Amino acid sequence: MEKALLGVRVIDLTRVLAGPFCTMILGDLGADVIKIEAPEGDESRNYGPFVKGESAYFMSINRNKRSVVLNLKEPKGVEIFKKLVQKADVLVENFRPGTTAKLGISYEDLQPLNPRLIYASCSGFGQTGPYRLRPAYDIIIQAMGGIMSITGHPGGEPTRVGASIADITAALFTVIGILAALAERERSGRGQYIDISMLDCQVAILENAIVRYSTGGEVPKPIGNRHPSITPFTALRTQDGYVIIAVGNDNLWRRFCQAIKREDLIDDPRFKTNPLRTQNWEELYAILRSVFSQYTTAEALAIIEAAGVPCGPLQDISQVFHDPQIRHRDMIVPVEHPVAGVVWMAGTPLKLSRTPGNITKPAPTLGQHTYEVLQEIGYSEAELQELEAQGVITPAQKKSK
Amino acid sequence: MEKALLGVRVIDLTRVLAGPFCTMILGDLGADVIKIEAPEGDESRNYGPFVKGESAYFMSINRNKRSVVLNLKEPKGVEIFKKLVQKADVLVENFRPGTTAKLGISYEDLQPLNPRLIYASCSGFGQTGPYRLRPAYDIIIQAMGGIMSITGHPGGEPTRVGASIADITAALFTVIGILAALAERERSGRGQYIDISMLDCQVAILENAIVRYSTGGEVPKPIGNRHPSITPFTALRTQDGYVIIAVGNDNLWRRFCQAIKREDLIDDPRFKTNPLRTQNWEELYAILRSVFSQYTTAEALAIIEAAGVPCGPLQDISQVFHDPQIRHRDMIVPVEHPVAGVVWMAGTPLKLSRTPGNITKPAPTLGQHTYEVLQEIGYSEAELQELEAQGVITPAQKKSK
C-alpha cells in the first residue's frame, strides 16, 4: 500500500504523550519517524500496563517509529544529531521551552544547517508569554483552559475529561501545523518554526463557550449530559445501563412520545415546543427517567431507533472494544511486538482511499534501530562501536528492558 | 503575511460543527474556503447566542470563509457546483452517507471531472459498516465511543465532555487527512477520497484506556480528577476555587510537604512513596482537602509554585477570557463582522513562524459571495440574474437575516 507521507523523514525528540501522539500520526501516514531517546529512554516506557516487561502504553503511541539512543549531553551526540537533522524534513520536540537551546539544538542552531527543516515545538503554554516556563500536565492545562469548568454535573465538582484531551488536541494541532508547513514548503522551498501550546489548543476547542461569554456575559457552567438549547437530549438510565436520546425537533418529539407510548406529552403545554421543553427540562427529565427505568438498554434502543429518533447506548471500554462498527472500521487492531507478542490497540481513523493510515511496524524497543539508522547516514560499524564504547550511543541489546 | 495554504481552494458543503470546524482551520491557514449553503443556510446560523440577529456561534466557526447560496436540488445548481469543483483542490462534506450520491455529487460523480480533487467526508460512523446510516450527534458518539464511561466521578453518573469533543476531534483528523492527501498529490498528481468517522476518532483518543482493557481485562471507570498511578495529582478545593496539583515524584513530594508545612507526611509510612500514596489516596486526599480549605486559590498557588511543584488554578470561562497568557498568545481575539460589529472569539493555535494561522475575514452573511465567486468562474452578471430569478442561486441581500 502506498503511503501518504512517503519520503518524509521526522526526527522525533518527543516524550510521554502530546509529542509522541503527534509523531505516531505522522508515522501512521507513512513518514519515517526516528525517535531519538536518551540512554534511559522515553519515561513512558515505565508506564503500565506492562506485557512481558514492555509498556503497552508506550507501544500504543509509538508504533511505526524507529528508536535511536543518543546521548545529547555528549558533544559527539549532538554532532550525530545534527547529521540526522541535515537529512530530515521535520523535527518535533516537546521539552519545556529553553531546553533545546541549552542542548544546542534549538531552531536557531539547526536552521542554518537545513533551511528546509520544519521544526515543531509542542509545549504546555507555548514558547512566549508570562507562563511559558511553567511545568504543564494534562490536568493543569484542562483546568486552566476552561474545559474542566464546563464538564460535569450541575452543582457538582469540576471534572477532568477522562482521556488526556489537552495532550491529544495539542498533538493533533501540531500535526496540522507540520503538514501545513510541508504544503507551504512545496511553494517556497523553505522550512519554518511551529510553536504549539497545549493551553492555546484547549481554548481553541471550547466551542460555543467563548462566544456565550463574550457576547452575553454568561459564564458557562457544567450542565451534565443535557444540551443547553435542545430538549430532550441527554443520557437516561435504563435497567442495565444508559441510553442517549437526541430529540432535535418537534417532529422527532412527536415520534419519540409515540414510541414510548406517552402521546399525552406531545401537546402538554409544558413540553409542546423545544423552547418550552428546554425551559421545563427538569420536569420532563423526571418523567423520562421513570419511563426509561422500565426498559433494558436493548429494549429502549429498539423502540427509539424504530421511530427514527437519534439514539445510542452508553458503552464502556469493553463494549467499545467489541463493537461491530468499531471492529468493521479496523479501529481496534492487533499489533505484534517482538518482545510482548500481540497487543491490541486503537487503529488509525485516517481512512484515505489510496494511501490510508496504516500500522506497518510495532513500537521499537529502546535503541532497536541505533545502528541501522546511523549506518544509513554513513557511520561504519567500527565508528559505531567506538561511539558505543564512549557512551554516546546505545544499541538495543544493551539497554532494552 | 504569507499564508500556508495560499492557492488551495476548498469547496465546503459542511454544516453545523464537525465539518465547519475543519474548513475553518483550512481557512485560518489561508485556503480559499467557499461555503456552499442551501437557500435556508447552514442550520447553525439559527444557534444562539445572537448579536444583532446574527449567530455568534456561527461566526466563531465560519470566519475566513465565503458564502455562496446554491440550490443543489435544481439541476442547474448541480451544474454550477460541478464547475466550482473543477477549479477546486478540496471538497469537504458532512452529510449523512448516501446524501451526496442522491444529489449527484458523490466522489464517483466528481472524480472524473477533476482527478486532482481531494474529497473528504466526515460522518458520524463512517461510510462503511453496520451503523453507517445511523444519525449521529456529538453526545451519541461520545457515549458510544467510550469517553463518557471514563469521565466523571467514581460512583457518579457518566459524564459528557462539556465541549463537543466528538465533533471537534473528527474535524481535526479530517484536516490531517486532507493535508496528508495534499502532500501525496504533490508526488502522484492525483486526488483521493477521505472517509473520516467521528466514532473512529473517539476510539483513537481513548489513550491508555484501550490497552488497559486489552492487556489486563480491566474495564476503566471514571476516577474523577485523580491520576490512576500518580498521587497526589488532583483538584483540591480552596476557599474561593480549586487548585490543581501534580506531584509527579518523591522529590516533588518532599518539597510539596515542606511548602504546605506538613513535613510529618513526607516519611509517613502510608505516603512515603508514590505507589504507597496511590494505594492510600483516599486518606491522603482527606488530609489535603483539609489543608487546602484553609487557603485561598492565590495563596495556595503562591506557596506551591514557589516550591517548584507543578500546579495551576481551575479557571472558568471568564478567567480564561482574561488570562494574560491566553491573551498574550492571541487566543481570544476580536473579529469585526459587517452586521454584528466586533465579536470576541477563540483565535488559532497554529503559530507558524513565517505563515501563521490568521483571521483575515469575518464569517460571511448568507450568500454574501454568491455573485463574487460565480463571476470568478466565468458567469456574467446577466446570467447570474437569470439564475437568481430561477431560484438556483441567492445573493446576500435577499436572504440574510
CSV table of N, CA, C and O in Angstrom, one decimal, chain B residues 24-115:
chain,number,residue,atom,x,y,z
B,24,MET,N,-12.9,25.7,8.8
B,24,MET,CA,-12.3,26.9,9.5
B,24,MET,C,-10.8,26.8,9.6
B,24,MET,O,-10.1,27.8,9.4
B,25,ILE,N,-10.3,25.7,10.0
B,25,ILE,CA,-8.9,25.6,10.2
B,25,ILE,C,-8.2,25.7,8.8
B,25,ILE,O,-7.1,26.4,8.7
B,26,LEU,N,-8.7,25.1,7.8
B,26,LEU,CA,-8.1,25.3,6.5
B,26,LEU,C,-8.2,26.8,6.1
B,26,LEU,O,-7.2,27.3,5.5
B,27,GLY,N,-9.2,27.5,6.4
B,27,GLY,CA,-9.3,28.9,6.2
B,27,GLY,C,-8.3,29.7,7.0
B,27,GLY,O,-7.7,30.7,6.5
B,28,ASP,N,-8.2,29.4,8.3
B,28,ASP,CA,-7.2,30.0,9.1
B,28,ASP,C,-5.8,29.9,8.6
B,28,ASP,O,-5.0,30.8,8.8
B,29,LEU,N,-5.6,28.8,7.9
B,29,LEU,CA,-4.3,28.6,7.3
B,29,LEU,C,-4.1,29.2,5.9
B,29,LEU,O,-3.1,29.1,5.3
B,30,GLY,N,-5.2,29.9,5.5
B,30,GLY,CA,-5.0,30.7,4.2
B,30,GLY,C,-5.7,30.1,3.0
B,30,GLY,O,-5.6,30.6,1.9
B,31,ALA,N,-6.4,28.9,3.2
B,31,ALA,CA,-7.1,28.4,2.0
B,31,ALA,C,-8.2,29.3,1.6
B,31,ALA,O,-8.8,30.0,2.5
B,32,ASP,N,-8.7,29.3,0.4
B,32,ASP,CA,-9.9,30.0,-0.1
B,32,ASP,C,-11.0,29.0,0.1
B,32,ASP,O,-11.2,28.1,-0.6
B,33,VAL,N,-11.8,29.2,1.2
B,33,VAL,CA,-12.9,28.3,1.6
B,33,VAL,C,-14.2,28.9,1.1
B,33,VAL,O,-14.6,30.0,1.5
B,34,ILE,N,-14.8,28.2,0.1
B,34,ILE,CA,-16.1,28.6,-0.4
B,34,ILE,C,-17.2,27.7,0.2
B,34,ILE,O,-17.3,26.6,-0.1
B,35,LYS,N,-18.0,28.4,1.1
B,35,LYS,CA,-19.0,27.6,1.8
B,35,LYS,C,-20.3,27.6,0.9
B,35,LYS,O,-20.8,28.7,0.6
B,36,ILE,N,-20.7,26.4,0.5
B,36,ILE,CA,-21.9,26.3,-0.3
B,36,ILE,C,-23.1,26.1,0.6
B,36,ILE,O,-23.1,25.1,1.4
B,37,GLU,N,-24.0,27.0,0.6
B,37,GLU,CA,-25.2,26.8,1.5
B,37,GLU,C,-26.4,26.7,0.7
B,37,GLU,O,-26.6,27.2,-0.3
B,38,ALA,N,-27.3,25.9,1.3
B,38,ALA,CA,-28.7,25.8,0.7
B,38,ALA,C,-29.4,27.1,0.9
B,38,ALA,O,-28.9,27.9,1.8
B,39,PRO,N,-30.5,27.4,0.2
B,39,PRO,CA,-31.1,28.7,0.4
B,39,PRO,C,-31.5,29.0,1.8
B,39,PRO,O,-31.5,30.2,2.2
B,40,GLU,N,-31.8,28.0,2.6
B,40,GLU,CA,-32.1,28.3,4.0
B,40,GLU,C,-30.9,28.5,4.9
B,40,GLU,O,-31.0,28.9,6.1
B,41,GLY,N,-29.7,28.2,4.4
B,41,GLY,CA,-28.5,28.4,5.1
B,41,GLY,C,-28.1,27.3,6.1
B,41,GLY,O,-28.9,26.4,6.4
B,42,ASP,N,-26.9,27.3,6.5
B,42,ASP,CA,-26.4,26.3,7.5
B,42,ASP,C,-27.2,26.5,8.7
B,42,ASP,O,-27.5,27.6,9.2
B,43,GLU,N,-27.7,25.3,9.2
B,43,GLU,CA,-28.7,25.4,10.4
B,43,GLU,C,-28.0,26.1,11.6
B,43,GLU,O,-28.8,26.7,12.4
B,44,SER,N,-26.7,26.1,11.7
B,44,SER,CA,-26.1,26.7,12.9
B,44,SER,C,-26.2,28.2,12.8
B,44,SER,O,-25.9,28.9,13.8
B,45,ARG,N,-26.7,28.8,11.7
B,45,ARG,CA,-27.0,30.3,11.7
B,45,ARG,C,-28.2,30.6,12.6
B,45,ARG,O,-28.4,31.7,13.0
B,46,ASN,N,-28.9,29.5,13.0
B,46,ASN,CA,-30.0,29.7,13.9
B,46,ASN,C,-29.7,29.4,15.4
B,46,ASN,O,-30.5,29.3,16.2
B,47,TYR,N,-28.4,29.1,15.7
B,47,TYR,CA,-28.0,28.7,17.0
B,47,TYR,C,-27.5,30.0,17.7
B,47,TYR,O,-26.7,30.7,17.2
B,48,GLY,N,-28.0,30.2,19.0
B,48,GLY,CA,-27.6,31.3,19.8
B,48,GLY,C,-26.1,31.1,20.3
B,48,GLY,O,-25.6,30.0,20.1
B,49,PRO,N,-25.6,32.1,20.9
B,49,PRO,CA,-26.1,33.5,21.1
B,49,PRO,C,-26.1,34.3,19.8
B,49,PRO,O,-25.3,34.1,18.9
B,50,PHE,N,-27.0,35.3,19.8
B,50,PHE,CA,-27.2,36.2,18.6
B,50,PHE,C,-26.7,37.6,18.9
B,50,PHE,O,-26.8,38.0,20.1
B,51,VAL,N,-26.1,38.2,17.9
B,51,VAL,CA,-25.7,39.6,18.1
B,51,VAL,C,-26.3,40.3,16.9
B,51,VAL,O,-26.0,40.0,15.7
B,52,LYS,N,-27.3,41.2,17.1
B,52,LYS,CA,-28.0,41.9,16.0
B,52,LYS,C,-28.6,40.9,15.0
B,52,LYS,O,-28.4,41.1,13.8
B,53,GLY,N,-29.1,39.8,15.5
B,53,GLY,CA,-29.8,38.9,14.6
B,53,GLY,C,-28.8,37.8,14.0
B,53,GLY,O,-29.3,36.9,13.3
B,54,GLU,N,-27.5,38.0,14.1
B,54,GLU,CA,-26.5,37.1,13.5
B,54,GLU,C,-26.0,36.2,14.6
B,54,GLU,O,-25.7,36.6,15.7
B,55,SER,N,-25.8,34.9,14.3
B,55,SER,CA,-25.4,33.9,15.3
B,55,SER,C,-23.9,34.1,15.6
B,55,SER,O,-23.1,33.9,14.7
B,56,ALA,N,-23.6,34.4,16.8
B,56,ALA,CA,-22.2,34.5,17.2
B,56,ALA,C,-21.5,33.1,17.2
B,56,ALA,O,-20.3,33.0,16.9
B,57,TYR,N,-22.3,32.1,17.4
B,57,TYR,CA,-21.8,30.7,17.3
B,57,TYR,C,-21.4,30.4,15.9
B,57,TYR,O,-20.2,29.9,15.7
B,58,PHE,N,-22.2,30.7,14.9
B,58,PHE,CA,-21.9,30.5,13.5
B,58,PHE,C,-20.6,31.3,13.2
B,58,PHE,O,-19.7,30.8,12.5
B,59,MET,N,-20.6,32.6,13.6
B,59,MET,CA,-19.4,33.4,13.3
B,59,MET,C,-18.1,32.8,13.8
B,59,MET,O,-17.1,32.9,13.1
B,60,SER,N,-18.2,32.2,15.0
B,60,SER,CA,-16.9,31.8,15.6
B,60,SER,C,-16.3,30.6,14.9
B,60,SER,O,-15.1,30.3,15.0
B,61,ILE,N,-17.1,29.8,14.1
B,61,ILE,CA,-16.5,28.7,13.4
B,61,ILE,C,-16.6,28.8,11.9
B,61,ILE,O,-16.4,27.8,11.2
B,62,ASN,N,-17.0,30.0,11.4
B,62,ASN,CA,-17.1,30.2,9.9
B,62,ASN,C,-16.3,31.4,9.4
B,62,ASN,O,-16.6,31.8,8.3
B,63,ARG,N,-15.5,31.9,10.3
B,63,ARG,CA,-14.6,33.0,9.8
B,63,ARG,C,-13.7,32.5,8.7
B,63,ARG,O,-13.5,31.3,8.6
B,64,ASN,N,-13.2,33.5,7.9
B,64,ASN,CA,-12.3,33.1,6.8
B,64,ASN,C,-12.9,32.3,5.7
B,64,ASN,O,-12.3,31.6,5.0
B,65,LYS,N,-14.3,32.4,5.6
B,65,LYS,CA,-14.9,31.7,4.5
B,65,LYS,C,-15.8,32.6,3.7
B,65,LYS,O,-16.1,33.7,4.1
B,66,ARG,N,-16.1,32.2,2.5
B,66,ARG,CA,-17.0,33.0,1.6
B,66,ARG,C,-18.3,32.2,1.5
B,66,ARG,O,-18.2,30.9,1.5
B,67,SER,N,-19.4,32.8,1.4
B,67,SER,CA,-20.7,32.0,1.3
B,67,SER,C,-21.3,32.2,0.0
B,67,SER,O,-21.5,33.3,-0.5
B,68,VAL,N,-21.7,31.1,-0.6
B,68,VAL,CA,-22.4,31.0,-1.9
B,68,VAL,C,-23.7,30.2,-1.7
B,68,VAL,O,-23.6,29.1,-1.2
B,69,VAL,N,-24.8,30.8,-2.0
B,69,VAL,CA,-26.1,30.1,-1.9
B,69,VAL,C,-26.4,29.5,-3.2
B,69,VAL,O,-26.6,30.1,-4.2
B,70,LEU,N,-26.6,28.1,-3.2
B,70,LEU,CA,-26.8,27.4,-4.4
B,70,LEU,C,-27.8,26.3,-4.1
B,70,LEU,O,-27.7,25.6,-3.1
B,71,ASN,N,-28.8,26.2,-4.9
B,71,ASN,CA,-29.9,25.2,-4.7
B,71,ASN,C,-29.5,23.9,-5.4
B,71,ASN,O,-29.6,23.8,-6.6
B,72,LEU,N,-28.9,23.0,-4.6
B,72,LEU,CA,-28.4,21.7,-5.3
B,72,LEU,C,-29.6,20.8,-5.6
B,72,LEU,O,-29.3,19.7,-6.2
B,73,LYS,N,-30.8,21.1,-5.3
B,73,LYS,CA,-31.9,20.3,-5.7
B,73,LYS,C,-32.4,20.7,-7.1
B,73,LYS,O,-33.2,20.0,-7.7
B,74,GLU,N,-31.8,21.8,-7.7
B,74,GLU,CA,-32.1,22.2,-9.0
B,74,GLU,C,-30.9,21.7,-9.9
B,74,GLU,O,-29.8,21.8,-9.5
B,75,PRO,N,-31.2,21.1,-11.1
B,75,PRO,CA,-30.1,20.6,-12.0
B,75,PRO,C,-29.1,21.7,-12.3
B,75,PRO,O,-27.9,21.5,-12.3
B,76,LYS,N,-29.6,22.9,-12.5
B,76,LYS,CA,-28.7,24.0,-12.8
B,76,LYS,C,-27.8,24.3,-11.6
B,76,LYS,O,-26.6,24.8,-11.8
B,77,GLY,N,-28.3,24.1,-10.4
B,77,GLY,CA,-27.4,24.3,-9.2
B,77,GLY,C,-26.3,23.3,-9.2
B,77,GLY,O,-25.2,23.6,-8.9
B,78,VAL,N,-26.6,22.0,-9.5
B,78,VAL,CA,-25.6,21.0,-9.6
B,78,VAL,C,-24.6,21.3,-10.7
B,78,VAL,O,-23.4,21.1,-10.5
B,79,GLU,N,-25.1,21.8,-11.8
B,79,GLU,CA,-24.2,22.2,-12.9
B,79,GLU,C,-23.2,23.3,-12.5
B,79,GLU,O,-22.0,23.1,-12.7
B,80,ILE,N,-23.7,24.3,-11.8
B,80,ILE,CA,-22.8,25.3,-11.3
B,80,ILE,C,-21.8,24.7,-10.3
B,80,ILE,O,-20.6,25.0,-10.3
B,81,PHE,N,-22.3,23.9,-9.4
B,81,PHE,CA,-21.5,23.2,-8.4
B,81,PHE,C,-20.3,22.5,-9.1
B,81,PHE,O,-19.2,22.6,-8.6
B,82,LYS,N,-20.6,21.8,-10.1
B,82,LYS,CA,-19.6,21.0,-10.8
B,82,LYS,C,-18.5,21.9,-11.4
B,82,LYS,O,-17.3,21.5,-11.4
B,83,LYS,N,-19.0,23.0,-11.9
B,83,LYS,CA,-18.0,24.0,-12.4
B,83,LYS,C,-17.0,24.5,-11.3
B,83,LYS,O,-15.8,24.6,-11.5
B,84,LEU,N,-17.6,24.7,-10.1
B,84,LEU,CA,-16.8,25.1,-9.0
B,84,LEU,C,-15.8,24.0,-8.6
B,84,LEU,O,-14.6,24.3,-8.4
B,85,VAL,N,-16.3,22.8,-8.6
B,85,VAL,CA,-15.4,21.7,-8.2
B,85,VAL,C,-14.3,21.5,-9.2
B,85,VAL,O,-13.1,21.1,-8.8
B,86,GLN,N,-14.5,21.8,-10.5
B,86,GLN,CA,-13.4,21.6,-11.5
B,86,GLN,C,-12.2,22.5,-11.2
B,86,GLN,O,-11.1,22.2,-11.6
B,87,LYS,N,-12.5,23.6,-10.5
B,87,LYS,CA,-11.4,24.6,-10.2
B,87,LYS,C,-11.0,24.5,-8.7
B,87,LYS,O,-10.3,25.4,-8.2
B,88,ALA,N,-11.4,23.4,-8.1
B,88,ALA,CA,-11.1,23.3,-6.6
B,88,ALA,C,-10.0,22.2,-6.4
B,88,ALA,O,-9.7,21.3,-7.2
B,89,ASP,N,-9.4,22.3,-5.2
B,89,ASP,CA,-8.4,21.3,-4.8
B,89,ASP,C,-9.1,20.3,-3.8
B,89,ASP,O,-8.7,19.1,-3.8
B,90,VAL,N,-10.0,20.8,-3.0
B,90,VAL,CA,-10.5,20.0,-1.9
B,90,VAL,C,-12.0,20.2,-1.8
B,90,VAL,O,-12.5,21.3,-2.0
B,91,LEU,N,-12.7,19.2,-1.5
B,91,LEU,CA,-14.2,19.3,-1.2
B,91,LEU,C,-14.4,18.6,0.2
B,91,LEU,O,-13.8,17.5,0.4
B,92,VAL,N,-15.1,19.3,1.0
B,92,VAL,CA,-15.4,18.7,2.4
B,92,VAL,C,-16.9,18.6,2.5
B,92,VAL,O,-17.6,19.6,2.2
B,93,GLU,N,-17.4,17.5,3.0
B,93,GLU,CA,-18.9,17.4,3.3
B,93,GLU,C,-19.1,16.6,4.5
B,93,GLU,O,-18.3,15.7,4.9
B,94,ASN,N,-20.2,17.0,5.3
B,94,ASN,CA,-20.5,16.1,6.4
B,94,ASN,C,-22.0,15.8,6.5
B,94,ASN,O,-22.6,15.8,7.5
B,95,PHE,N,-22.5,15.4,5.3
B,95,PHE,CA,-23.9,14.9,5.2
B,95,PHE,C,-23.9,13.5,5.8
B,95,PHE,O,-22.8,12.8,5.9
B,96,ARG,N,-25.1,12.9,6.0
B,96,ARG,CA,-25.2,11.5,6.3
B,96,ARG,C,-24.8,10.7,5.0
B,96,ARG,O,-25.1,11.2,3.9
B,97,PRO,N,-24.1,9.6,5.2
B,97,PRO,CA,-23.7,8.8,4.0
B,97,PRO,C,-24.8,8.5,3.1
B,97,PRO,O,-25.9,8.2,3.5
B,98,GLY,N,-24.6,8.7,1.8
B,98,GLY,CA,-25.7,8.5,0.8
B,98,GLY,C,-26.2,9.8,0.2
B,98,GLY,O,-26.7,9.8,-0.9
B,99,THR,N,-26.2,10.9,1.0
B,99,THR,CA,-26.8,12.1,0.6
B,99,THR,C,-26.1,12.7,-0.7
B,99,THR,O,-26.8,13.1,-1.6
B,100,THR,N,-24.8,12.7,-0.7
B,100,THR,CA,-24.2,13.3,-1.9
B,100,THR,C,-24.4,12.5,-3.1
B,100,THR,O,-24.6,13.0,-4.2
B,101,ALA,N,-24.6,11.2,-3.0
B,101,ALA,CA,-24.9,10.3,-4.2
B,101,ALA,C,-26.3,10.7,-4.7
B,101,ALA,O,-26.5,10.8,-5.9
B,102,LYS,N,-27.2,10.9,-3.8
B,102,LYS,CA,-28.6,11.3,-4.2
B,102,LYS,C,-28.5,12.7,-5.0
B,102,LYS,O,-29.3,12.9,-5.9
B,103,LEU,N,-27.7,13.5,-4.5
B,103,LEU,CA,-27.6,14.8,-5.2
B,103,LEU,C,-26.8,14.8,-6.5
B,103,LEU,O,-26.7,15.8,-7.2
B,104,GLY,N,-26.2,13.6,-6.7
B,104,GLY,CA,-25.3,13.5,-7.9
B,104,GLY,C,-24.0,14.2,-7.8
B,104,GLY,O,-23.3,14.6,-8.8
B,105,ILE,N,-23.5,14.3,-6.5
B,105,ILE,CA,-22.2,15.0,-6.3
B,105,ILE,C,-21.3,14.1,-5.4
B,105,ILE,O,-20.5,14.6,-4.6
B,106,SER,N,-21.4,12.8,-5.5
B,106,SER,CA,-20.5,11.9,-4.8
B,106,SER,C,-19.1,12.0,-5.3
B,106,SER,O,-18.9,12.5,-6.4
B,107,TYR,N,-18.2,11.3,-4.7
B,107,TYR,CA,-16.8,11.3,-5.2
B,107,TYR,C,-16.8,10.6,-6.6
B,107,TYR,O,-16.1,11.1,-7.5
B,108,GLU,N,-17.6,9.6,-6.7
B,108,GLU,CA,-17.6,8.9,-8.0
B,108,GLU,C,-18.2,9.8,-9.1
B,108,GLU,O,-17.7,9.8,-10.3
B,109,ASP,N,-19.1,10.7,-8.8
B,109,ASP,CA,-19.6,11.7,-9.7
B,109,ASP,C,-18.6,12.7,-10.1
B,109,ASP,O,-18.5,13.2,-11.3
B,110,LEU,N,-17.8,13.1,-9.2
B,110,LEU,CA,-16.9,14.3,-9.4
B,110,LEU,C,-15.5,14.0,-9.8
B,110,LEU,O,-14.8,14.8,-10.4
B,111,GLN,N,-15.0,12.8,-9.4
B,111,GLN,CA,-13.6,12.5,-9.6
B,111,GLN,C,-13.3,12.5,-11.1
B,111,GLN,O,-12.2,13.1,-11.5
B,112,PRO,N,-14.2,12.0,-12.0
B,112,PRO,CA,-13.8,12.1,-13.4
B,112,PRO,C,-13.7,13.6,-13.9
B,112,PRO,O,-12.9,13.8,-14.9
B,113,LEU,N,-14.4,14.5,-13.3
B,113,LEU,CA,-14.3,15.9,-13.7
B,113,LEU,C,-13.0,16.6,-13.2
B,113,LEU,O,-12.6,17.6,-13.8
B,114,ASN,N,-12.5,16.0,-12.1
B,114,ASN,CA,-11.3,16.6,-11.5
B,114,ASN,C,-10.5,15.6,-10.8
B,114,ASN,O,-10.7,15.4,-9.6
B,115,PRO,N,-9.6,14.9,-11.5
B,115,PRO,CA,-8.9,13.8,-10.9
B,115,PRO,C,-8.0,14.2,-9.8
B,115,PRO,O,-7.5,13.4,-9.0
